[in-house]
């Protein structure tokens, strides 16, 4: 399928890099930091207990469901207070966590594909997570980054998609959103009026009959191939 697009928005976790290895790593790094600097907290809240505390914070603060960073900080403050450590250490503990959170191992095709896409159309990131493009090292490819924390509402709400389109500024139907998550990315973008591209690296089956992605690929490189082909056809037609 070929159709004109003027910009692309991209999901981050599990679209540009796998998140599972990061999620496992950050918990260990944070616990090691606490063991060194806040031993009472590390003793009372080993990894599993800290995870359970954070989940309780999610329940207590539904108003922060879109802000993983703030929930993490509040969880650290609560843990330190309960354990008897100085909660003023929470910011430094979060920084240790956040530094590791932004150490990513890209999918093999990601970096080359990003460069190819950015050479064709402007790119933006739309994410419910808290990765930082500058820390990750790919900020130069993007016109901007819009997170659920900054917007105040996560995907799949239409508002975050519309806010990104307005910042380009292009109409929603002129923007292609690319992501791995069926509901958050593809269905959310479709209902917001954007074109949608499903990056299905794991061979999942599409579950909906009433909504389908405009494009479906197994890698970001295939999307770059499609965009190159589309732009070539547009140049020939012109």
Short mmCIF file of C-alpha atoms in Angstrom, two decimals:
data_model
loop_
_atom_site.label_atom_id
_atom_site.label_comp_id
_atom_site.label_asym_id
_atom_site.label_seq_id
_atom_site.Cartn_x
_atom_site.Cartn_y
_atom_site.Cartn_z
CA UNK A 1 0.00 0.00 0.00
CA UNK A 2 1.32 3.45 -0.91
CA UNK A 3 0.01 6.72 0.48
CA UNK A 4 1.63 10.10 1.15
CA UNK A 5 2.94 10.89 4.60
CA UNK A 6 4.62 14.08 5.78
CA UNK A 7 5.94 12.94 9.16
CA UNK A 8 6.41 9.84 11.30
CA UNK A 9 5.89 9.38 15.03
CA UNK A 10 7.61 6.45 16.69
CA UNK A 11 7.10 4.45 19.83
CA UNK A 12 10.36 3.65 21.68
CA UNK A 13 10.37 0.60 24.00
CA UNK A 14 10.03 -2.68 22.06
CA UNK A 15 9.96 -0.73 18.79
CA UNK A 16 13.52 0.64 18.65
CA UNK A 17 14.98 -1.61 21.37
CA UNK A 18 13.74 -4.50 23.55
CA UNK A 19 12.64 -3.38 26.99
CA UNK A 20 12.77 -6.66 28.94
CA UNK A 21 16.59 -6.67 29.36
CA UNK A 22 16.46 -3.05 30.56
CA UNK A 23 13.68 -3.81 33.05
CA UNK A 24 15.68 -6.66 34.57
CA UNK A 25 18.91 -4.65 34.69
CA UNK A 26 17.59 -1.48 36.28
CA UNK A 27 16.18 -3.33 39.28
CA UNK A 28 19.58 -4.90 40.01
CA UNK A 29 21.44 -1.63 39.52
CA UNK A 30 19.05 0.24 41.81
CA UNK A 31 19.31 -2.45 44.49
CA UNK A 32 23.11 -2.37 44.32
CA UNK A 33 23.04 1.41 44.71
CA UNK A 34 20.74 1.14 47.72
CA UNK A 35 22.93 -1.55 49.26
CA UNK A 36 25.88 0.85 49.13
CA UNK A 37 24.18 4.12 50.05
CA UNK A 38 20.93 3.18 51.86
CA UNK A 39 21.56 -0.26 53.38
CA UNK A 40 18.48 -0.21 55.60
CA UNK A 41 16.29 0.31 52.54
CA UNK A 42 18.08 -2.40 50.57
CA UNK A 43 17.64 -4.83 53.45
CA UNK A 44 13.95 -4.12 54.00
CA UNK A 45 13.10 -3.79 50.31
CA UNK A 46 14.97 -6.30 48.16
CA UNK A 47 14.07 -6.31 44.47
CA UNK A 48 10.74 -8.12 44.75
CA UNK A 49 9.60 -6.14 47.79
CA UNK A 50 10.53 -2.87 46.09
CA UNK A 51 8.51 -3.92 43.06
CA UNK A 52 5.50 -4.67 45.26
CA UNK A 53 5.83 -1.29 46.97
CA UNK A 54 5.93 0.45 43.60
CA UNK A 55 2.80 -1.40 42.50
CA UNK A 56 1.03 -0.21 45.66
CA UNK A 57 2.05 3.34 44.80
CA UNK A 58 0.44 2.92 41.38
CA UNK A 59 -2.82 2.00 43.11
CA UNK A 60 -2.56 4.89 45.58
CA UNK A 61 -1.74 7.49 42.94
CA UNK A 62 -3.83 6.82 39.81
CA UNK A 63 -3.37 10.50 38.96
CA UNK A 64 0.27 9.68 38.19
CA UNK A 65 -0.38 6.63 36.02
CA UNK A 66 1.14 8.51 33.08
CA UNK A 67 4.30 9.51 34.99
CA UNK A 68 6.56 6.52 35.65
CA UNK A 69 9.44 8.73 36.79
CA UNK A 70 7.47 10.45 39.52
CA UNK A 71 5.97 7.17 40.71
CA UNK A 72 9.46 5.68 40.91
CA UNK A 73 10.72 8.66 42.94
CA UNK A 74 7.75 8.52 45.31
CA UNK A 75 8.29 4.79 45.78
CA UNK A 76 11.92 5.42 46.72
CA UNK A 77 10.95 8.12 49.19
CA UNK A 78 8.37 5.82 50.79
CA UNK A 79 10.82 2.92 51.00
CA UNK A 80 13.52 5.05 52.62
CA UNK A 81 11.10 6.52 55.13
CA UNK A 82 9.80 3.09 56.12
CA UNK A 83 13.29 1.62 56.36
CA UNK A 84 14.78 4.49 58.32
CA UNK A 85 17.13 5.92 55.68
CA UNK A 86 17.18 9.62 54.78
CA UNK A 87 14.63 10.16 51.96
CA UNK A 88 16.84 12.96 50.66
CA UNK A 89 18.78 10.12 48.98
CA UNK A 90 15.81 9.44 46.70
CA UNK A 91 16.93 11.79 43.92
CA UNK A 92 20.39 10.23 43.73
CA UNK A 93 18.89 6.74 43.78
CA UNK A 94 16.56 7.67 40.97
CA UNK A 95 19.47 9.06 38.95
CA UNK A 96 21.30 5.73 39.28
CA UNK A 97 18.16 3.95 38.09
CA UNK A 98 17.53 6.43 35.26
CA UNK A 99 21.06 6.31 33.94
CA UNK A 100 20.76 2.54 33.56
CA UNK A 101 17.24 2.82 32.13
CA UNK A 102 18.68 4.80 29.23
CA UNK A 103 21.36 2.24 28.41
CA UNK A 104 19.67 0.43 25.55
CA UNK A 105 20.66 -2.29 23.12
CA UNK A 106 19.03 -1.38 19.84
CA UNK A 107 17.51 -3.92 17.53
CA UNK A 108 20.03 -4.65 14.80
CA UNK A 109 18.15 -2.69 12.15
CA UNK A 110 17.23 0.35 14.24
CA UNK A 111 20.05 2.85 13.83
CA UNK A 112 20.42 2.55 10.08
CA UNK A 113 16.63 2.58 9.60
CA UNK A 114 16.25 5.69 11.76
CA UNK A 115 18.82 7.54 9.69
CA UNK A 116 17.05 6.52 6.48
CA UNK A 117 13.63 7.56 7.78
CA UNK A 118 14.88 10.89 9.12
CA UNK A 119 16.42 11.65 5.73
CA UNK A 120 12.95 11.41 4.17
CA UNK A 121 10.52 12.97 6.68
CA UNK A 122 10.67 14.57 10.14
CA UNK A 123 10.46 12.13 13.04
CA UNK A 124 9.05 12.48 16.55
CA UNK A 125 8.83 10.08 19.47
CA UNK A 126 5.58 9.39 21.32
CA UNK A 127 6.06 7.20 24.37
CA UNK A 128 4.31 6.21 27.57
CA UNK A 129 7.71 5.32 29.01
CA UNK A 130 10.42 7.57 30.37
CA UNK A 131 13.38 7.00 28.07
CA UNK A 132 15.32 10.14 27.12
CA UNK A 133 16.39 10.34 23.48
CA UNK A 134 19.39 12.53 24.25
CA UNK A 135 20.70 10.09 26.87
CA UNK A 136 19.98 7.14 24.62
CA UNK A 137 22.01 8.87 21.91
CA UNK A 138 19.56 9.21 19.03
CA UNK A 139 18.07 12.64 19.69
CA UNK A 140 19.61 14.06 16.50
CA UNK A 141 17.22 11.97 14.39
CA UNK A 142 14.10 13.46 16.01
CA UNK A 143 12.37 16.82 15.69
CA UNK A 144 10.96 16.37 19.20
CA UNK A 145 9.94 13.88 21.86
CA UNK A 146 6.50 13.84 23.49
CA UNK A 147 6.02 11.64 26.52
CA UNK A 148 2.90 10.80 28.49
CA UNK A 149 4.44 12.60 31.46
CA UNK A 150 4.82 15.88 29.57
CA UNK A 151 1.46 15.63 27.83
CA UNK A 152 -0.45 14.55 30.94
CA UNK A 153 -2.16 11.62 29.24
CA UNK A 154 -0.77 8.35 27.84
CA UNK A 155 -1.39 6.49 24.62
CA UNK A 156 -3.87 5.31 23.38
CA UNK A 157 -5.69 8.57 24.20
CA UNK A 158 -6.11 10.59 21.01
CA UNK A 159 -4.88 13.80 22.63
CA UNK A 160 -1.23 12.78 22.73
CA UNK A 161 -1.29 11.84 19.04
CA UNK A 162 -3.04 15.10 18.12
CA UNK A 163 -0.55 17.11 20.19
CA UNK A 164 2.33 15.56 18.27
CA UNK A 165 0.67 16.25 14.92
CA UNK A 166 0.08 19.87 15.92
CA UNK A 167 3.75 20.34 16.79
CA UNK A 168 4.91 19.37 13.29
CA UNK A 169 2.33 20.90 12.31
CA UNK A 170 0.46 18.45 10.06
CA UNK A 171 -3.04 17.02 9.95
CA UNK A 172 -3.35 13.59 11.62
CA UNK A 173 -3.97 11.80 8.30
CA UNK A 174 -0.62 13.11 7.04
CA UNK A 175 1.28 11.47 9.92
CA UNK A 176 2.24 7.81 10.25
CA UNK A 177 2.56 6.39 13.77
CA UNK A 178 4.86 3.39 14.16
CA UNK A 179 4.89 1.03 17.12
CA UNK A 180 4.82 -2.52 18.43
CA UNK A 181 1.81 -2.36 20.74
CA UNK A 182 -1.49 -3.31 19.13
CA UNK A 183 -3.74 -1.27 21.40
CA UNK A 184 -1.51 1.63 22.46
CA UNK A 185 0.10 2.26 19.10
CA UNK A 186 -1.93 0.88 16.23
CA UNK A 187 -5.50 1.10 17.52
CA UNK A 188 -4.74 4.35 19.34
CA UNK A 189 -3.27 5.99 16.25
CA UNK A 190 -6.08 4.73 14.03
CA UNK A 191 -8.77 6.13 16.30
CA UNK A 192 -6.91 9.45 16.47
CA UNK A 193 -7.01 9.69 12.67
CA UNK A 194 -3.35 8.92 11.97
CA UNK A 195 -1.99 6.33 9.60
CA UNK A 196 -0.58 3.36 11.52
CA UNK A 197 2.30 0.94 11.11
CA UNK A 198 2.62 -2.18 13.23
CA UNK A 199 6.19 -3.39 13.83
CA UNK A 200 5.52 -7.03 14.59
CA UNK A 201 8.91 -8.52 15.39
CA UNK A 202 7.53 -11.56 17.24
CA UNK A 203 5.09 -12.94 14.64
CA UNK A 204 1.94 -12.14 16.62
CA UNK A 205 -1.52 -12.52 15.12
CA UNK A 206 -3.63 -9.42 14.57
CA UNK A 207 -6.65 -9.74 16.91
CA UNK A 208 -9.15 -7.20 15.54
CA UNK A 209 -11.56 -7.41 12.62
CA UNK A 210 -12.78 -3.80 12.66
CA UNK A 211 -9.35 -2.12 12.83
CA UNK A 212 -6.22 -3.01 10.92
CA UNK A 213 -2.84 -1.28 10.57
CA UNK A 214 -2.20 0.58 7.34
CA UNK A 215 1.23 -1.06 7.23
CA UNK A 216 2.76 -4.09 8.91
CA UNK A 217 6.44 -5.01 8.97
CA UNK A 218 8.72 -7.24 11.00
CA UNK A 219 11.51 -4.65 11.23
CA UNK A 220 12.01 -0.91 11.04
CA UNK A 221 14.28 -1.50 8.06
CA UNK A 222 11.29 -2.77 6.07
CA UNK A 223 9.46 0.47 6.85
CA UNK A 224 12.48 2.43 5.59
CA UNK A 225 12.40 0.34 2.39
CA UNK A 226 8.72 1.14 1.96
CA UNK A 227 9.29 4.86 2.52
CA UNK A 228 12.19 4.91 0.05
CA UNK A 229 9.99 3.20 -2.52
CA UNK A 230 7.06 5.53 -1.89
CA UNK A 231 9.19 8.65 -2.23
CA UNK A 232 10.79 7.26 -5.38
CA UNK A 233 7.37 6.72 -6.93
CA UNK A 234 6.29 10.24 -5.94
CA UNK A 235 9.43 11.71 -7.55
CA UNK A 236 8.82 9.78 -10.79
CA UNK A 237 5.15 10.85 -10.83
CA UNK A 238 6.13 14.48 -10.34
#
